[in-house]
Short mmCIF file of N, CA and C in Angstrom, two decimals:
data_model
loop_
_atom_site.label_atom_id
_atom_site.label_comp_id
_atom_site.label_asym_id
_atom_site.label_seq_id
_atom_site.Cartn_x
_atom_site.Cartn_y
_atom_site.Cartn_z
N UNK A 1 0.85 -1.19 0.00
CA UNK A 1 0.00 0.00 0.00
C UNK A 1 0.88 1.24 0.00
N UNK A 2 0.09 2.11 -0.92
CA UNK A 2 1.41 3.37 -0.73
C UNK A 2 0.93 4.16 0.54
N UNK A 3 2.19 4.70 1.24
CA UNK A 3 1.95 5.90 2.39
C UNK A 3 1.85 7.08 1.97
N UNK A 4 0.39 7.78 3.17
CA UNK A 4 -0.42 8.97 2.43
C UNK A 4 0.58 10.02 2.24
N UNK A 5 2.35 9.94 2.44
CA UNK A 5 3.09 10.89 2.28
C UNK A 5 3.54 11.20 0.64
N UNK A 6 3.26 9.81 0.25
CA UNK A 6 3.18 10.03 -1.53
C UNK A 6 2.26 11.02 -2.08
N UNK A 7 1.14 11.40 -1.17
CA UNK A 7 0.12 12.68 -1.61
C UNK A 7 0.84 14.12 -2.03
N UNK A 8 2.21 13.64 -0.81
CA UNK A 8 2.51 15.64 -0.67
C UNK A 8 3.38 15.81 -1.25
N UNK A 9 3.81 14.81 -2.50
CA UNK A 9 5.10 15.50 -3.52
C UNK A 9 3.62 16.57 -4.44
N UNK A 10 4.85 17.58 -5.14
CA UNK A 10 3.93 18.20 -6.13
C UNK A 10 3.81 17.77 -6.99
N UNK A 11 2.41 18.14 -7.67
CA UNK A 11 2.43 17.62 -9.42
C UNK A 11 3.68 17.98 -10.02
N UNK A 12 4.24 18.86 -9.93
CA UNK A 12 5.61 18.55 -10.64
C UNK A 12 6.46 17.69 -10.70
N UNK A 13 6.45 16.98 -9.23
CA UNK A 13 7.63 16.34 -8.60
C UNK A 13 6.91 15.02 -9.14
N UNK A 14 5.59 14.48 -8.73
CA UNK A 14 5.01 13.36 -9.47
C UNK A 14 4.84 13.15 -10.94
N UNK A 15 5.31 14.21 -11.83
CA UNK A 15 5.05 13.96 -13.30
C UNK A 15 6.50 13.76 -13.80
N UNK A 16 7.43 14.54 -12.90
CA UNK A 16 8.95 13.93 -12.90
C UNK A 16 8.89 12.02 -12.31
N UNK A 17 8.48 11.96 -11.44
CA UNK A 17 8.71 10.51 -11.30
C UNK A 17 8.12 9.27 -12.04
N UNK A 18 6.76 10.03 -12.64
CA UNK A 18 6.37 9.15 -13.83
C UNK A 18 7.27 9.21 -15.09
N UNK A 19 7.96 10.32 -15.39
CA UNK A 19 8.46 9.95 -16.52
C UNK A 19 9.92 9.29 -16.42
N UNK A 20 10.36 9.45 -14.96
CA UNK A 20 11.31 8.38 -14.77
C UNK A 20 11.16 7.50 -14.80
N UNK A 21 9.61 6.76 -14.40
CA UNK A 21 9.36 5.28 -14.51
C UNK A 21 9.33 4.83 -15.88
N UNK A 22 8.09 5.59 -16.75
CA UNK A 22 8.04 5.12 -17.83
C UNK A 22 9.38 4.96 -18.81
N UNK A 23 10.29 5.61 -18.35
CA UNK A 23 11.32 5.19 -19.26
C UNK A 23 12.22 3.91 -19.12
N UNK A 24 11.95 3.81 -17.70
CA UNK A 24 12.40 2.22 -17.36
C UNK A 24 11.97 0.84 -17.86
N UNK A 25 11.04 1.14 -18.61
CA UNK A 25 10.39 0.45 -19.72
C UNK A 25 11.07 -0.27 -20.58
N UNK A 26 11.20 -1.67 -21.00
CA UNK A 26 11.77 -1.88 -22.08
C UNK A 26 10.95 -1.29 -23.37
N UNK A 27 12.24 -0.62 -24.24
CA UNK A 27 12.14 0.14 -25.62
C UNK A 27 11.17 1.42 -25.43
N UNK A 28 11.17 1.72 -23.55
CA UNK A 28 10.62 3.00 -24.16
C UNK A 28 11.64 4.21 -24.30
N UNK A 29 11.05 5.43 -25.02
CA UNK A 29 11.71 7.12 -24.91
C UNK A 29 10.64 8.06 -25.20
N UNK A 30 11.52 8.74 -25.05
CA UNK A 30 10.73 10.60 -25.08
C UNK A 30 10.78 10.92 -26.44
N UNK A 31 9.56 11.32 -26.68
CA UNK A 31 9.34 12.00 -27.76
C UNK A 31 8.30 13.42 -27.81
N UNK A 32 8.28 14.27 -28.15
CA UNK A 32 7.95 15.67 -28.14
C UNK A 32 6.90 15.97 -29.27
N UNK A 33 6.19 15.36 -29.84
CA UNK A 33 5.05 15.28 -30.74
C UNK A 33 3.78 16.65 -30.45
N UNK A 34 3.63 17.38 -31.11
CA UNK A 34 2.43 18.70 -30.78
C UNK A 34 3.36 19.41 -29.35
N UNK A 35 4.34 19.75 -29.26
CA UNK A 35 4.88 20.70 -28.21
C UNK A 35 4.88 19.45 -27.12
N UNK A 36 4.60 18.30 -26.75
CA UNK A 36 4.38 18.29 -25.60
C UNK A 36 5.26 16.89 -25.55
N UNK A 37 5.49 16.48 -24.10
CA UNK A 37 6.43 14.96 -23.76
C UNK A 37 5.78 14.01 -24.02
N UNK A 38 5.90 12.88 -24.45
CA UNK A 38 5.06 11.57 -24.32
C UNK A 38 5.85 10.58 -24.37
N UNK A 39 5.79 9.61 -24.08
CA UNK A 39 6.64 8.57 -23.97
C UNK A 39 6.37 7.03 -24.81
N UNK A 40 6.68 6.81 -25.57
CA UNK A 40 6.61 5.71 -26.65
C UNK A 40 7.14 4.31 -26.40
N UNK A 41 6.44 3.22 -26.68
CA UNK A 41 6.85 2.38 -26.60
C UNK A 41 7.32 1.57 -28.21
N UNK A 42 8.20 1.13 -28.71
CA UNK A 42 8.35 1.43 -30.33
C UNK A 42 8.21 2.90 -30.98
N UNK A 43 6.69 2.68 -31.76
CA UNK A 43 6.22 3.92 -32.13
C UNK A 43 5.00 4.01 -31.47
N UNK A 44 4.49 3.68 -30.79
CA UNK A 44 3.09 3.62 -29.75
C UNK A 44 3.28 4.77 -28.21
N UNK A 45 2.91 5.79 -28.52
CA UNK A 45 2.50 6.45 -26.92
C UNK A 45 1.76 5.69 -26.25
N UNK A 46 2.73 5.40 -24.58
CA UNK A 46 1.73 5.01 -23.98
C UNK A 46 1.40 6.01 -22.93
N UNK A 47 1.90 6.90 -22.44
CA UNK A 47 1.52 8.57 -21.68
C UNK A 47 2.13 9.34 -21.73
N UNK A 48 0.91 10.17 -21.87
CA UNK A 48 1.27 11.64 -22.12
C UNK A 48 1.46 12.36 -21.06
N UNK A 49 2.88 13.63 -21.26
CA UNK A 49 2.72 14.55 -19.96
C UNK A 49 2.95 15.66 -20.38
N UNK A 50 2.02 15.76 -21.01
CA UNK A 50 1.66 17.35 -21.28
C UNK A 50 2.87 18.31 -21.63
N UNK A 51 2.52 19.78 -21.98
CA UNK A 51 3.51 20.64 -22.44
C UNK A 51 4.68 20.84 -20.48
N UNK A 52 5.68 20.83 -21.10
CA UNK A 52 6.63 21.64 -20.06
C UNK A 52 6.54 22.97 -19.72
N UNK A 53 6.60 23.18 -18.44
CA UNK A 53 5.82 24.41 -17.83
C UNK A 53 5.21 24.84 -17.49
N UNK A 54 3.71 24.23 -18.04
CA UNK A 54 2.77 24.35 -17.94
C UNK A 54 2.25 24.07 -16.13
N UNK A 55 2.71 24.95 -15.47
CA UNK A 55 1.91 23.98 -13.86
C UNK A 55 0.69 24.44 -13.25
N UNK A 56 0.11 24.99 -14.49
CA UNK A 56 -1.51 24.65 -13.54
C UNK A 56 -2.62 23.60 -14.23
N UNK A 57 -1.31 23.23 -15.21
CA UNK A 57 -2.27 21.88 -16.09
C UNK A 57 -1.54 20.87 -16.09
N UNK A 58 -0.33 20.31 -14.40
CA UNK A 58 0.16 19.12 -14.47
C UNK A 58 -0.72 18.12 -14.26
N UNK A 59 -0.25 17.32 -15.26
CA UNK A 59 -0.83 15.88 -15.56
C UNK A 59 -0.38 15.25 -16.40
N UNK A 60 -0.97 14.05 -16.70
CA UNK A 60 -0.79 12.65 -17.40
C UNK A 60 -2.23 12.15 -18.44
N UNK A 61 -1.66 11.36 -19.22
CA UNK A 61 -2.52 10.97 -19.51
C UNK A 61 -2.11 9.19 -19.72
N UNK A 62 -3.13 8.54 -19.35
CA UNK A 62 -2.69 7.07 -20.02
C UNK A 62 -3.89 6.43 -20.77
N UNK A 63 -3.48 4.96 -21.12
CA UNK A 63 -4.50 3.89 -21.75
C UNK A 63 -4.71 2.92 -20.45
N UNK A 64 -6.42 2.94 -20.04
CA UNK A 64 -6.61 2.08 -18.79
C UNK A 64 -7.74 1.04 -19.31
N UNK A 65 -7.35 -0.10 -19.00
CA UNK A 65 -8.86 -0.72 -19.10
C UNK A 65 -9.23 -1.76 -18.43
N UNK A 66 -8.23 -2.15 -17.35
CA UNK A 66 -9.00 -2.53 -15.87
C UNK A 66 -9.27 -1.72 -15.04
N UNK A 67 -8.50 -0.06 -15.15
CA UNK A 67 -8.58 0.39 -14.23
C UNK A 67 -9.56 1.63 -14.45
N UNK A 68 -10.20 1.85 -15.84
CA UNK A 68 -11.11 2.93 -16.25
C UNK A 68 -11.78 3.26 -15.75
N UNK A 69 -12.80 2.63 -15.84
CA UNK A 69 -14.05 2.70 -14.58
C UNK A 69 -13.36 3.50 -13.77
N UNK A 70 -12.92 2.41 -12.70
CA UNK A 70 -12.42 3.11 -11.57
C UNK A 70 -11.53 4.72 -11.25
N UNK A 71 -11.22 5.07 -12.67
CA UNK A 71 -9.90 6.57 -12.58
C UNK A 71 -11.20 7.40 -12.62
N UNK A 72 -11.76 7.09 -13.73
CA UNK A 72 -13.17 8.23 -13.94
C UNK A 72 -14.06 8.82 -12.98
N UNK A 73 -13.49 7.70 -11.78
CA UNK A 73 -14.68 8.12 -10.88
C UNK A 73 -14.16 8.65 -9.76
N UNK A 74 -12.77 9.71 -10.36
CA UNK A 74 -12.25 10.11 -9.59
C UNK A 74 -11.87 11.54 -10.20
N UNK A 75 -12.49 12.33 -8.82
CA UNK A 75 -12.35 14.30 -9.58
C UNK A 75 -10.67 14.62 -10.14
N UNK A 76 -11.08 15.31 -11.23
CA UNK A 76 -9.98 15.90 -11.75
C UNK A 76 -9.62 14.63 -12.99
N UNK A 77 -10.28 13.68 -12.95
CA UNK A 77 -9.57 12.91 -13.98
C UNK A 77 -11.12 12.52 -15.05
N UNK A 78 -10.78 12.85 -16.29
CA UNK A 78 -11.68 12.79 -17.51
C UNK A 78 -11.47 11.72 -18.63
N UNK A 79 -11.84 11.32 -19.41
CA UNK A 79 -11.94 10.92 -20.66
C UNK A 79 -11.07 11.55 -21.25
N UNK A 80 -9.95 11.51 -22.13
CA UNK A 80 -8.97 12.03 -22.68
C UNK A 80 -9.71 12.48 -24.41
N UNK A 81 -9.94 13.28 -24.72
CA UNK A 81 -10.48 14.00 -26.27
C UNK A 81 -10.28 13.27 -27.48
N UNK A 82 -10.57 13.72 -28.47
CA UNK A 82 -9.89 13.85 -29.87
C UNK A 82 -10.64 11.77 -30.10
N UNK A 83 -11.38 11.92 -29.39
CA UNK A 83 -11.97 10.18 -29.64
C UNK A 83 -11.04 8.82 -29.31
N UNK A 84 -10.04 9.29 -28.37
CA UNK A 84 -9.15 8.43 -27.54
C UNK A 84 -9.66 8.16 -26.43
N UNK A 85 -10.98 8.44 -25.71
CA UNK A 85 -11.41 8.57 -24.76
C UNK A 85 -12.27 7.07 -24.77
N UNK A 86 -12.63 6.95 -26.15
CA UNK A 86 -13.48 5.41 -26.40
C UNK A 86 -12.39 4.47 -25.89
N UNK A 87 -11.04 4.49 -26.30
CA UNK A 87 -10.79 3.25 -26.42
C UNK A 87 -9.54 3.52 -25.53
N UNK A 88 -10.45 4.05 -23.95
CA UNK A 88 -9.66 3.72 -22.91
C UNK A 88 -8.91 4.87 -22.51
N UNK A 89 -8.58 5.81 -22.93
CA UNK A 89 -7.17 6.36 -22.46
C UNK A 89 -8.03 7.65 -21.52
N UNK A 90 -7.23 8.27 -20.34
CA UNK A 90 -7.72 9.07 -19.28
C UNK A 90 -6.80 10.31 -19.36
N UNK A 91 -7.62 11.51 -19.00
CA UNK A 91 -6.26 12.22 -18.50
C UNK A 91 -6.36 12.77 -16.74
N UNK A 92 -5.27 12.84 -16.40
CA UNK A 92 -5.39 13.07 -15.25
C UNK A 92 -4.71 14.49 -14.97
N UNK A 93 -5.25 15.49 -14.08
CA UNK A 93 -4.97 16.79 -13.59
C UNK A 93 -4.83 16.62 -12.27
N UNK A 94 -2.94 16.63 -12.24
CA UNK A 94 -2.51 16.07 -11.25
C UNK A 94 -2.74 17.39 -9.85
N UNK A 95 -3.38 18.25 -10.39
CA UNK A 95 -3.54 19.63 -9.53
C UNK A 95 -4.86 19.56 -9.04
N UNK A 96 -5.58 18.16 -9.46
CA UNK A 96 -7.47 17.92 -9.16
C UNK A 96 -7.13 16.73 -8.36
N UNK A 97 -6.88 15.73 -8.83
CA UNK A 97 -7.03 14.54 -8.77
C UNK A 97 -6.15 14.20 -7.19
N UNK A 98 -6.40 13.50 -6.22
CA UNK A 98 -5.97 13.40 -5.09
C UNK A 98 -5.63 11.72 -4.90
N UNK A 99 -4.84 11.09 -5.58
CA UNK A 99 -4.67 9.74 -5.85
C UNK A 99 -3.26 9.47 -5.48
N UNK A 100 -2.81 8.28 -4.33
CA UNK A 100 -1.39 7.69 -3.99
C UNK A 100 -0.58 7.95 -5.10
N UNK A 101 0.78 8.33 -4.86
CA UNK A 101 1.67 7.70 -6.30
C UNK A 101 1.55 6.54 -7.05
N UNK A 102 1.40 5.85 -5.83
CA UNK A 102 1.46 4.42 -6.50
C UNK A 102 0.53 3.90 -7.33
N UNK A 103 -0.79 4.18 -7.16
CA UNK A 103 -1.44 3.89 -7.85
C UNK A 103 -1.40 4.73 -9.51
N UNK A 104 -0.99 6.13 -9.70
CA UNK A 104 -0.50 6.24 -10.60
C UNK A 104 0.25 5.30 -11.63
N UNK A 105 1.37 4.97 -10.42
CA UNK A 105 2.80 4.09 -11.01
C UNK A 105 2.28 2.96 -11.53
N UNK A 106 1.08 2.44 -11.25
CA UNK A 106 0.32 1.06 -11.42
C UNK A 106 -0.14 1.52 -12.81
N UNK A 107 -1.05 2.46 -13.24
CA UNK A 107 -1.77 3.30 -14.26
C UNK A 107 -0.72 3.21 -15.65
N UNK A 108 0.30 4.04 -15.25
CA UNK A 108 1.29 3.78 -16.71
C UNK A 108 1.92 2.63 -16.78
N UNK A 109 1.24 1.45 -16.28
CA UNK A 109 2.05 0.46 -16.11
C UNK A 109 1.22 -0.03 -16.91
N UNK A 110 -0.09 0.28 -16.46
CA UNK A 110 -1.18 -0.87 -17.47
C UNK A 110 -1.15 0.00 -18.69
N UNK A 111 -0.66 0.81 -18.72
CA UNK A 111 -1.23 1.85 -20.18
C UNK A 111 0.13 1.03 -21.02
N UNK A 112 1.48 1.22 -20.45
CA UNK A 112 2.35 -0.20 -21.13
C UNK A 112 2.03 -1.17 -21.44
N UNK A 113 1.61 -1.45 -20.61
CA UNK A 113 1.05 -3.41 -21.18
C UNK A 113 -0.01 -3.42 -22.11
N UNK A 114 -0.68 -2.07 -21.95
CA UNK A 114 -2.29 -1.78 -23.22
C UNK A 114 -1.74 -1.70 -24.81
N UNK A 115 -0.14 -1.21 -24.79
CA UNK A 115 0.34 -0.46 -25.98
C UNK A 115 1.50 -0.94 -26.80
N UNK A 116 1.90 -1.74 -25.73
CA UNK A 116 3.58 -2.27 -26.01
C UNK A 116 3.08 -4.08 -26.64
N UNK A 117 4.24 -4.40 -27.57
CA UNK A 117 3.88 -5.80 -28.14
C UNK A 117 4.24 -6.82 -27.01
N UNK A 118 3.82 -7.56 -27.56
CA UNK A 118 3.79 -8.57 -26.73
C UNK A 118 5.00 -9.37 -26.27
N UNK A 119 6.28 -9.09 -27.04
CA UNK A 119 7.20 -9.06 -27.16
C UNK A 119 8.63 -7.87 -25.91
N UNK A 120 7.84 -7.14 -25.84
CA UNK A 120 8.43 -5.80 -24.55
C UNK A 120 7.13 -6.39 -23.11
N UNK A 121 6.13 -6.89 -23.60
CA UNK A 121 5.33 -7.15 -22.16
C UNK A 121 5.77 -8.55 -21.80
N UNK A 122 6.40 -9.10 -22.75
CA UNK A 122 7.33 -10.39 -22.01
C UNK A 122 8.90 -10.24 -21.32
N UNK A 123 8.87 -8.96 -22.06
CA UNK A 123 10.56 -8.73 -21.12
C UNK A 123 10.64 -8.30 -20.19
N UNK A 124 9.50 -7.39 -19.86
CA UNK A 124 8.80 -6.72 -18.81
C UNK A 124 8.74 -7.53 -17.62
N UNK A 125 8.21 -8.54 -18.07
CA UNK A 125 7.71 -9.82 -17.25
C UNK A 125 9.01 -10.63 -16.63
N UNK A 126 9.87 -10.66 -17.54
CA UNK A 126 11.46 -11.27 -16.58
C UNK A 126 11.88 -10.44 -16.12
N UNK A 127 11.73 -9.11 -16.52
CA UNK A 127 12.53 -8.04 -15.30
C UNK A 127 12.29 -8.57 -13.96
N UNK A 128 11.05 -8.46 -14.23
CA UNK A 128 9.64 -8.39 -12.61
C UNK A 128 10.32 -9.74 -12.22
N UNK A 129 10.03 -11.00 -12.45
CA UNK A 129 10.40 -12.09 -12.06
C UNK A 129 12.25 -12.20 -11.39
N UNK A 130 12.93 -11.64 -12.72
CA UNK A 130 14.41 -11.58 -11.49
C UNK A 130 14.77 -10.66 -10.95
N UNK A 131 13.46 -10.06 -10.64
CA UNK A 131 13.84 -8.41 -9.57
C UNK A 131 13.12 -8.89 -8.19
#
């Protein structure tokens, strides 16, 4: 379980630690597509973090679909636009939304496994196993 002290980093400090995670990813990187960071797995975004600088619109966005339901029904976090919103993906306003790190850290984890071949979610899988 995460401790409620993971609440009191800032959205800054939490959109820095997501994009440290997501890069720990096998085959993921940064890429800068429409002004803004996102992080790719191949050629597949699997979250977005918005333009740099921007801090009264820190956030994320991912692909959820065990955990959809459940993000939506949480303030500050929406349906992500542009008709990405059908098929799963959320954004979150890390300046609304009042959610553990960890459960974040869980979020771009599944938005990886939603996006990445099957091939990076098996390597994924021996990390985990000899870690």
């Amino acid at each position: 379980m995460t401790a409620p002290s993971d609440r009191a980093d800032s959205p800054a400090r939490i959109r820095e630690r997501l994009l440290e995670l997501a890069l720990g990813y096998p085959g993921a990187w940064v890429d800068h597509p429409w002004g803004e960071t996102v992080v790719k797995v191949d050629k597949k975004v699997f979250v977005f973090l918005g333009v740099d600088g921007e801090e009264d619109r820190v956030g994320f966005g991912v692909k959820l679909h065990a955990s959809h339901a459940e993000a939506l029904g949480v303030d500050g976090i929406t349906q992500m636009g542009y008709g990405l919103g059908r098929a799963g993906w959320v954004n979150v306003r890390l300046t609304k939304a009042d959610v553990p790190l960890g459960v974040y850290e869980d979020w771009v984890e599944e938005s990886y496994r939603a996006v990445a071949l099957k091939r990076r979610v098996a390597e994924l899988e021996r990390r985990t196993q000899a870690g």
